[in-house]
mmCIF file with all atom_site columns, C-alpha atoms in Angstrom:
data_model
loop_
_atom_site.group_PDB
_atom_site.id
_atom_site.type_symbol
_atom_site.label_atom_id
_atom_site.label_alt_id
_atom_site.label_comp_id
_atom_site.label_asym_id
_atom_site.label_entity_id
_atom_site.label_seq_id
_atom_site.pdbx_PDB_ins_code
_atom_site.Cartn_x
_atom_site.Cartn_y
_atom_site.Cartn_z
_atom_site.occupancy
_atom_site.B_iso_or_equiv
_atom_site.pdbx_formal_charge
_atom_site.auth_seq_id
_atom_site.auth_comp_id
_atom_site.auth_asym_id
_atom_site.auth_atom_id
_atom_site.pdbx_PDB_model_num
ATOM 1   C CA . PRO A 1 1   ? 0.000   0.000   0.000   1.00 76.00 ? 1   PRO A CA 1
ATOM 2   C CA . VAL A 1 2   ? 2.879   2.409   0.649   1.00 88.00 ? 2   VAL A CA 1
ATOM 3   C CA . LYS A 1 3   ? 3.872   2.299   -3.041  1.00 91.00 ? 3   LYS A CA 1
ATOM 4   C CA . PHE A 1 4   ? 0.409   3.597   -3.922  1.00 93.00 ? 4   PHE A CA 1
ATOM 5   C CA . LEU A 1 5   ? 0.740   6.453   -1.436  1.00 93.00 ? 5   LEU A CA 1
ATOM 6   C CA . ASP A 1 6   ? 4.193   7.364   -2.747  1.00 94.00 ? 6   ASP A CA 1
ATOM 7   C CA . LEU A 1 7   ? 2.731   7.370   -6.258  1.00 95.00 ? 7   LEU A CA 1
ATOM 8   C CA . PHE A 1 8   ? -0.270  9.479   -5.222  1.00 93.00 ? 8   PHE A CA 1
ATOM 9   C CA . SER A 1 9   ? 2.071   11.963  -3.583  1.00 92.00 ? 9   SER A CA 1
ATOM 10  C CA . LEU A 1 10  ? 4.040   12.291  -6.837  1.00 93.00 ? 10  LEU A CA 1
ATOM 11  C CA . VAL A 1 11  ? 0.891   12.726  -8.920  1.00 94.00 ? 11  VAL A CA 1
ATOM 12  C CA . GLN A 1 12  ? -0.387  15.407  -6.572  1.00 89.00 ? 12  GLN A CA 1
ATOM 13  C CA . LYS A 1 13  ? 2.968   17.222  -6.608  1.00 88.00 ? 13  LYS A CA 1
ATOM 14  C CA . ASN A 1 14  ? 3.321   17.024  -10.397 1.00 87.00 ? 14  ASN A CA 1
ATOM 15  C CA . MET A 1 15  ? -0.158  18.370  -11.079 1.00 83.00 ? 15  MET A CA 1
ATOM 16  C CA . ASP A 1 16  ? 0.822   21.872  -9.895  1.00 70.00 ? 16  ASP A CA 1
ATOM 17  C CA . GLY A 1 17  ? -2.116  22.454  -7.606  1.00 59.00 ? 17  GLY A CA 1
ATOM 18  C CA . ASP A 1 18  ? -4.767  20.525  -9.537  1.00 64.00 ? 18  ASP A CA 1
ATOM 19  C CA . ASN A 1 19  ? -6.309  18.245  -6.976  1.00 69.00 ? 19  ASN A CA 1
ATOM 20  C CA . PHE A 1 20  ? -6.709  14.564  -7.629  1.00 80.00 ? 20  PHE A CA 1
ATOM 21  C CA . ARG A 1 21  ? -9.013  12.335  -5.618  1.00 86.00 ? 21  ARG A CA 1
ATOM 22  C CA . PHE A 1 22  ? -7.530  8.943   -4.865  1.00 92.00 ? 22  PHE A CA 1
ATOM 23  C CA . ILE A 1 23  ? -9.616  5.972   -3.791  1.00 89.00 ? 23  ILE A CA 1
ATOM 24  C CA . ILE A 1 24  ? -8.137  2.990   -1.987  1.00 91.00 ? 24  ILE A CA 1
ATOM 25  C CA . GLY A 1 25  ? -10.088 -0.186  -1.424  1.00 89.00 ? 25  GLY A CA 1
ATOM 26  C CA . GLY A 1 26  ? -9.156  -2.885  1.020   1.00 87.00 ? 26  GLY A CA 1
ATOM 27  C CA . ASP A 1 27  ? -8.802  -3.505  4.691   1.00 86.00 ? 27  ASP A CA 1
ATOM 28  C CA . GLY A 1 28  ? -6.310  -5.354  6.788   1.00 85.00 ? 28  GLY A CA 1
ATOM 29  C CA . SER A 1 29  ? -3.583  -5.294  9.368   1.00 88.00 ? 29  SER A CA 1
ATOM 30  C CA . LEU A 1 30  ? -1.746  -2.392  7.672   1.00 86.00 ? 30  LEU A CA 1
ATOM 31  C CA . ASN A 1 31  ? -4.782  -0.099  7.762   1.00 87.00 ? 31  ASN A CA 1
ATOM 32  C CA . GLU A 1 32  ? -3.584  2.050   10.677  1.00 90.00 ? 32  GLU A CA 1
ATOM 33  C CA . SER A 1 33  ? -0.046  2.420   9.378   1.00 92.00 ? 33  SER A CA 1
ATOM 34  C CA . VAL A 1 34  ? -1.315  3.270   5.872   1.00 91.00 ? 34  VAL A CA 1
ATOM 35  C CA . HIS A 1 35  ? -3.501  6.054   7.305   1.00 90.00 ? 35  HIS A CA 1
ATOM 36  C CA . ALA A 1 36  ? -0.552  7.347   9.337   1.00 93.00 ? 36  ALA A CA 1
ATOM 37  C CA . TYR A 1 37  ? 1.703   7.291   6.276   1.00 93.00 ? 37  TYR A CA 1
ATOM 38  C CA . ALA A 1 38  ? -0.945  9.095   4.191   1.00 92.00 ? 38  ALA A CA 1
ATOM 39  C CA . LYS A 1 39  ? -1.130  11.754  6.886   1.00 93.00 ? 39  LYS A CA 1
ATOM 40  C CA . SER A 1 40  ? 2.671   12.136  6.885   1.00 93.00 ? 40  SER A CA 1
ATOM 41  C CA . CYS A 1 41  ? 2.517   12.645  3.083   1.00 90.00 ? 41  CYS A CA 1
ATOM 42  C CA . ASP A 1 42  ? -0.238  15.259  3.496   1.00 88.00 ? 42  ASP A CA 1
ATOM 43  C CA . LEU A 1 43  ? -2.631  13.128  1.443   1.00 89.00 ? 43  LEU A CA 1
ATOM 44  C CA . LEU A 1 44  ? -5.480  12.443  3.859   1.00 89.00 ? 44  LEU A CA 1
ATOM 45  C CA . GLU A 1 45  ? -7.721  15.120  2.343   1.00 87.00 ? 45  GLU A CA 1
ATOM 46  C CA . ASN A 1 46  ? -7.232  13.635  -1.129  1.00 88.00 ? 46  ASN A CA 1
ATOM 47  C CA . ILE A 1 47  ? -7.800  9.945   -0.370  1.00 90.00 ? 47  ILE A CA 1
ATOM 48  C CA . ASP A 1 48  ? -11.057 8.116   0.189   1.00 90.00 ? 48  ASP A CA 1
ATOM 49  C CA . PHE A 1 49  ? -10.332 4.946   2.138   1.00 91.00 ? 49  PHE A CA 1
ATOM 50  C CA . LYS A 1 50  ? -13.245 2.670   1.209   1.00 90.00 ? 50  LYS A CA 1
ATOM 51  C CA . GLY A 1 51  ? -12.240 -0.296  3.364   1.00 88.00 ? 51  GLY A CA 1
ATOM 52  C CA . LEU A 1 52  ? -13.324 -3.793  2.423   1.00 91.00 ? 52  LEU A CA 1
ATOM 53  C CA . VAL A 1 53  ? -14.824 -3.774  -1.071  1.00 91.00 ? 53  VAL A CA 1
ATOM 54  C CA . ILE A 1 54  ? -17.786 -6.123  -1.379  1.00 90.00 ? 54  ILE A CA 1
ATOM 55  C CA . ASP A 1 55  ? -19.219 -4.780  -4.635  1.00 91.00 ? 55  ASP A CA 1
ATOM 56  C CA . SER A 1 56  ? -16.327 -4.210  -7.042  1.00 90.00 ? 56  SER A CA 1
ATOM 57  C CA . SER A 1 57  ? -18.617 -2.760  -9.724  1.00 91.00 ? 57  SER A CA 1
ATOM 58  C CA . GLU A 1 58  ? -19.771 -0.048  -7.326  1.00 91.00 ? 58  GLU A CA 1
ATOM 59  C CA . PHE A 1 59  ? -16.181 0.694   -6.327  1.00 92.00 ? 59  PHE A CA 1
ATOM 60  C CA . LEU A 1 60  ? -14.913 0.808   -9.914  1.00 94.00 ? 60  LEU A CA 1
ATOM 61  C CA . ARG A 1 61  ? -17.709 3.144   -11.062 1.00 91.00 ? 61  ARG A CA 1
ATOM 62  C CA . ASN A 1 62  ? -15.981 5.921   -9.132  1.00 89.00 ? 62  ASN A CA 1
ATOM 63  C CA . LEU A 1 63  ? -12.633 5.594   -10.925 1.00 94.00 ? 63  LEU A CA 1
ATOM 64  C CA . ASP A 1 64  ? -11.217 7.213   -14.048 1.00 94.00 ? 64  ASP A CA 1
ATOM 65  C CA . ILE A 1 65  ? -7.923  5.285   -13.921 1.00 96.00 ? 65  ILE A CA 1
ATOM 66  C CA . TYR A 1 66  ? -7.092  2.076   -12.054 1.00 96.00 ? 66  TYR A CA 1
ATOM 67  C CA . VAL A 1 67  ? -3.579  1.478   -10.719 1.00 96.00 ? 67  VAL A CA 1
ATOM 68  C CA . SER A 1 68  ? -2.495  -2.139  -10.342 1.00 95.00 ? 68  SER A CA 1
ATOM 69  C CA . LEU A 1 69  ? 0.597   -3.928  -9.134  1.00 94.00 ? 69  LEU A CA 1
ATOM 70  C CA . ASN A 1 70  ? 2.132   -5.935  -11.963 1.00 94.00 ? 70  ASN A CA 1
ATOM 71  C CA . ILE A 1 71  ? 4.811   -8.592  -12.008 1.00 93.00 ? 71  ILE A CA 1
ATOM 72  C CA . CYS A 1 72  ? 6.420   -8.546  -15.452 1.00 89.00 ? 72  CYS A CA 1
ATOM 73  C CA . ASP A 1 73  ? 3.538   -8.735  -17.919 1.00 84.00 ? 73  ASP A CA 1
ATOM 74  C CA . GLN A 1 74  ? 1.139   -10.241 -15.364 1.00 85.00 ? 74  GLN A CA 1
ATOM 75  C CA . THR A 1 75  ? -1.588  -8.375  -13.516 1.00 90.00 ? 75  THR A CA 1
ATOM 76  C CA . GLY A 1 76  ? -4.287  -9.216  -11.006 1.00 89.00 ? 76  GLY A CA 1
ATOM 77  C CA . VAL A 1 77  ? -7.958  -10.061 -11.372 1.00 90.00 ? 77  VAL A CA 1
ATOM 78  C CA . ALA A 1 78  ? -8.992  -6.634  -10.053 1.00 92.00 ? 78  ALA A CA 1
ATOM 79  C CA . ALA A 1 79  ? -7.214  -4.950  -12.974 1.00 95.00 ? 79  ALA A CA 1
ATOM 80  C CA . LEU A 1 80  ? -9.124  -7.185  -15.381 1.00 94.00 ? 80  LEU A CA 1
ATOM 81  C CA . GLU A 1 81  ? -12.369 -6.249  -13.632 1.00 94.00 ? 81  GLU A CA 1
ATOM 82  C CA . ALA A 1 82  ? -11.486 -2.565  -14.074 1.00 96.00 ? 82  ALA A CA 1
ATOM 83  C CA . ILE A 1 83  ? -10.831 -3.069  -17.793 1.00 96.00 ? 83  ILE A CA 1
ATOM 84  C CA . PHE A 1 84  ? -14.132 -4.905  -18.257 1.00 94.00 ? 84  PHE A CA 1
ATOM 85  C CA . GLN A 1 85  ? -15.845 -2.006  -16.427 1.00 95.00 ? 85  GLN A CA 1
ATOM 86  C CA . GLY A 1 86  ? -14.413 0.504   -18.918 1.00 95.00 ? 86  GLY A CA 1
ATOM 87  C CA . ILE A 1 87  ? -11.471 1.831   -16.908 1.00 97.00 ? 87  ILE A CA 1
ATOM 88  C CA . PRO A 1 88  ? -7.931  2.088   -18.293 1.00 97.00 ? 88  PRO A CA 1
ATOM 89  C CA . VAL A 1 89  ? -5.268  0.470   -16.116 1.00 97.00 ? 89  VAL A CA 1
ATOM 90  C CA . VAL A 1 90  ? -1.706  1.573   -15.357 1.00 97.00 ? 90  VAL A CA 1
ATOM 91  C CA . GLY A 1 91  ? 0.679   -0.668  -13.439 1.00 96.00 ? 91  GLY A CA 1
ATOM 92  C CA . ILE A 1 92  ? 3.313   -0.234  -10.781 1.00 96.00 ? 92  ILE A CA 1
ATOM 93  C CA . GLN A 1 93  ? 5.925   -2.782  -11.800 1.00 96.00 ? 93  GLN A CA 1
ATOM 94  C CA . ILE A 1 94  ? 7.131   -4.943  -8.911  1.00 94.00 ? 94  ILE A CA 1
ATOM 95  C CA . ASP A 1 95  ? 9.965   -6.614  -10.849 1.00 94.00 ? 95  ASP A CA 1
ATOM 96  C CA . LYS A 1 96  ? 12.668  -3.942  -11.055 1.00 93.00 ? 96  LYS A CA 1
ATOM 97  C CA . ASN A 1 97  ? 14.443  -5.942  -13.792 1.00 93.00 ? 97  ASN A CA 1
ATOM 98  C CA . TYR A 1 98  ? 11.413  -5.896  -16.092 1.00 92.00 ? 98  TYR A CA 1
ATOM 99  C CA . THR A 1 99  ? 11.387  -3.213  -18.765 1.00 88.00 ? 99  THR A CA 1
ATOM 100 C CA . GLY A 1 100 ? 7.846   -2.456  -19.783 1.00 82.00 ? 100 GLY A CA 1
ATOM 101 C CA . LYS A 1 101 ? 6.963   -1.696  -23.358 1.00 82.00 ? 101 LYS A CA 1
ATOM 102 C CA . ASP A 1 102 ? 4.266   0.568   -24.759 1.00 76.00 ? 102 ASP A CA 1
ATOM 103 C CA . SER A 1 103 ? 2.865   -2.553  -26.443 1.00 82.00 ? 103 SER A CA 1
ATOM 104 C CA . ASP A 1 104 ? 2.326   -4.361  -23.106 1.00 88.00 ? 104 ASP A CA 1
ATOM 105 C CA . PHE A 1 105 ? -1.262  -5.288  -22.295 1.00 92.00 ? 105 PHE A CA 1
ATOM 106 C CA . ILE A 1 106 ? -0.989  -3.032  -19.233 1.00 96.00 ? 106 ILE A CA 1
ATOM 107 C CA . TRP A 1 107 ? 1.756   -0.424  -19.321 1.00 95.00 ? 107 TRP A CA 1
ATOM 108 C CA . SER A 1 108 ? 3.853   -0.493  -16.140 1.00 96.00 ? 108 SER A CA 1
ATOM 109 C CA . SER A 1 109 ? 7.071   0.801   -14.655 1.00 95.00 ? 109 SER A CA 1
ATOM 110 C CA . SER A 1 110 ? 8.950   0.362   -11.393 1.00 95.00 ? 110 SER A CA 1
ATOM 111 C CA . ASP A 1 111 ? 9.875   4.059   -11.631 1.00 96.00 ? 111 ASP A CA 1
ATOM 112 C CA . LEU A 1 112 ? 7.065   5.838   -9.795  1.00 96.00 ? 112 LEU A CA 1
ATOM 113 C CA . ASN A 1 113 ? 7.904   9.105   -11.567 1.00 96.00 ? 113 ASN A CA 1
ATOM 114 C CA . ARG A 1 114 ? 7.140   7.445   -14.911 1.00 95.00 ? 114 ARG A CA 1
ATOM 115 C CA . VAL A 1 115 ? 3.929   5.938   -13.538 1.00 96.00 ? 115 VAL A CA 1
ATOM 116 C CA . SER A 1 116 ? 2.925   9.359   -12.220 1.00 96.00 ? 116 SER A CA 1
ATOM 117 C CA . ASP A 1 117 ? 3.590   10.912  -15.632 1.00 96.00 ? 117 ASP A CA 1
ATOM 118 C CA . ARG A 1 118 ? 1.493   8.230   -17.318 1.00 95.00 ? 118 ARG A CA 1
ATOM 119 C CA . ILE A 1 119 ? -1.417  8.793   -14.918 1.00 96.00 ? 119 ILE A CA 1
ATOM 120 C CA . ILE A 1 120 ? -1.262  12.536  -15.504 1.00 95.00 ? 120 ILE A CA 1
ATOM 121 C CA . GLN A 1 121 ? -1.208  12.032  -19.305 1.00 95.00 ? 121 GLN A CA 1
ATOM 122 C CA . LEU A 1 122 ? -4.266  9.796   -19.082 1.00 96.00 ? 122 LEU A CA 1
ATOM 123 C CA . SER A 1 123 ? -6.071  12.142  -16.725 1.00 93.00 ? 123 SER A CA 1
ATOM 124 C CA . ILE A 1 124 ? -5.738  15.184  -18.974 1.00 92.00 ? 124 ILE A CA 1
ATOM 125 C CA . ASN A 1 125 ? -6.183  13.433  -22.329 1.00 95.00 ? 125 ASN A CA 1
ATOM 126 C CA . GLU A 1 126 ? -9.594  11.814  -22.666 1.00 94.00 ? 126 GLU A CA 1
ATOM 127 C CA . ASN A 1 127 ? -8.773  10.485  -26.149 1.00 96.00 ? 127 ASN A CA 1
ATOM 128 C CA . LEU A 1 128 ? -5.653  8.735   -24.840 1.00 96.00 ? 128 LEU A CA 1
ATOM 129 C CA . ARG A 1 129 ? -7.666  7.310   -21.928 1.00 95.00 ? 129 ARG A CA 1
ATOM 130 C CA . LYS A 1 130 ? -10.234 5.955   -24.396 1.00 96.00 ? 130 LYS A CA 1
ATOM 131 C CA . GLU A 1 131 ? -7.540  4.577   -26.722 1.00 96.00 ? 131 GLU A CA 1
ATOM 132 C CA . VAL A 1 132 ? -5.730  2.791   -23.877 1.00 95.00 ? 132 VAL A CA 1
ATOM 133 C CA . HIS A 1 133 ? -8.960  1.326   -22.550 1.00 96.00 ? 133 HIS A CA 1
ATOM 134 C CA . GLU A 1 134 ? -10.082 0.102   -25.990 1.00 97.00 ? 134 GLU A CA 1
ATOM 135 C CA . SER A 1 135 ? -6.750  -1.636  -26.550 1.00 95.00 ? 135 SER A CA 1
ATOM 136 C CA . GLN A 1 136 ? -6.803  -3.211  -23.085 1.00 96.00 ? 136 GLN A CA 1
ATOM 137 C CA . PHE A 1 137 ? -10.434 -4.262  -23.468 1.00 96.00 ? 137 PHE A CA 1
ATOM 138 C CA . LYS A 1 138 ? -9.742  -5.905  -26.836 1.00 95.00 ? 138 LYS A CA 1
ATOM 139 C CA . THR A 1 139 ? -6.855  -7.896  -25.361 1.00 93.00 ? 139 THR A CA 1
ATOM 140 C CA . ALA A 1 140 ? -8.811  -8.806  -22.222 1.00 93.00 ? 140 ALA A CA 1
ATOM 141 C CA . ALA A 1 141 ? -11.811 -9.967  -24.283 1.00 90.00 ? 141 ALA A CA 1
ATOM 142 C CA . GLU A 1 142 ? -9.521  -12.105 -26.450 1.00 88.00 ? 142 GLU A CA 1
ATOM 143 C CA . MET A 1 143 ? -7.551  -13.646 -23.590 1.00 86.00 ? 143 MET A CA 1
ATOM 144 C CA . PHE A 1 144 ? -9.360  -13.395 -20.262 1.00 82.00 ? 144 PHE A CA 1
ATOM 145 C CA . THR A 1 145 ? -13.092 -13.980 -20.581 1.00 81.00 ? 145 THR A CA 1
ATOM 146 C CA . GLY A 1 146 ? -14.458 -16.991 -18.735 1.00 81.00 ? 146 GLY A CA 1
ATOM 147 C CA . GLN A 1 147 ? -15.094 -18.845 -21.979 1.00 84.00 ? 147 GLN A CA 1
ATOM 148 C CA . VAL A 1 148 ? -11.602 -18.190 -23.378 1.00 80.00 ? 148 VAL A CA 1
ATOM 149 C CA . MET A 1 149 ? -9.914  -19.143 -20.119 1.00 76.00 ? 149 MET A CA 1
ATOM 150 C CA . ALA A 1 150 ? -12.015 -22.322 -19.832 1.00 83.00 ? 150 ALA A CA 1
ATOM 151 C CA . LEU A 1 151 ? -10.966 -23.345 -23.350 1.00 84.00 ? 151 LEU A CA 1
ATOM 152 C CA . ASN A 1 152 ? -7.320  -22.601 -22.528 1.00 77.00 ? 152 ASN A CA 1
ATOM 153 C CA . TYR A 1 153 ? -7.517  -24.673 -19.341 1.00 79.00 ? 153 TYR A CA 1
ATOM 154 C CA . LEU A 1 154 ? -9.209  -27.522 -21.210 1.00 85.00 ? 154 LEU A CA 1
ATOM 155 C CA . GLU A 1 155 ? -6.476  -27.439 -23.860 1.00 84.00 ? 155 GLU A CA 1
ATOM 156 C CA . ARG A 1 156 ? -3.811  -27.454 -21.153 1.00 78.00 ? 156 ARG A CA 1
ATOM 157 C CA . TYR A 1 157 ? -5.463  -30.334 -19.275 1.00 84.00 ? 157 TYR A CA 1
ATOM 158 C CA . ASN A 1 158 ? -5.729  -32.356 -22.491 1.00 85.00 ? 158 ASN A CA 1
ATOM 159 C CA . ARG A 1 159 ? -1.958  -32.037 -23.001 1.00 81.00 ? 159 ARG A CA 1
ATOM 160 C CA . VAL A 1 160 ? -1.231  -33.518 -19.571 1.00 77.00 ? 160 VAL A CA 1
ATOM 161 C CA . ASP A 1 161 ? -0.668  -37.253 -19.771 1.00 57.00 ? 161 ASP A CA 1
#
């Protein structure tokens, strides 16, 4: 969670006074320390801590851009949900040795300054936001729908002797 707060701090700083609203979903043992860290970064007024998210569709409806944690070219289910809900996704890259490419399904970088720049570009350019989402949606629909994944699993199981 601290990586998200560091990123949010950079976005806020780089927007020259334009206020962003950040929304964080989730609850757990780090909740208190995350709030304390957000306060130390002077972000409390700009973050809505939603706690445990039961209805992901409701949560995602409030977002313009979703930030995920990626490992190489892999992302989580929540990022896929965001894409299927019409939200472009940007990734914080966990693997510092991975060099993301513009052609990646979900663009990511371990350099939070680059991620901040990407979020700002998407936030001020509606056409870019739409273009990124359409590309991500096309890939997600081709590779990650229930039907496609079931067929892939079936194919994989049939290869196992």
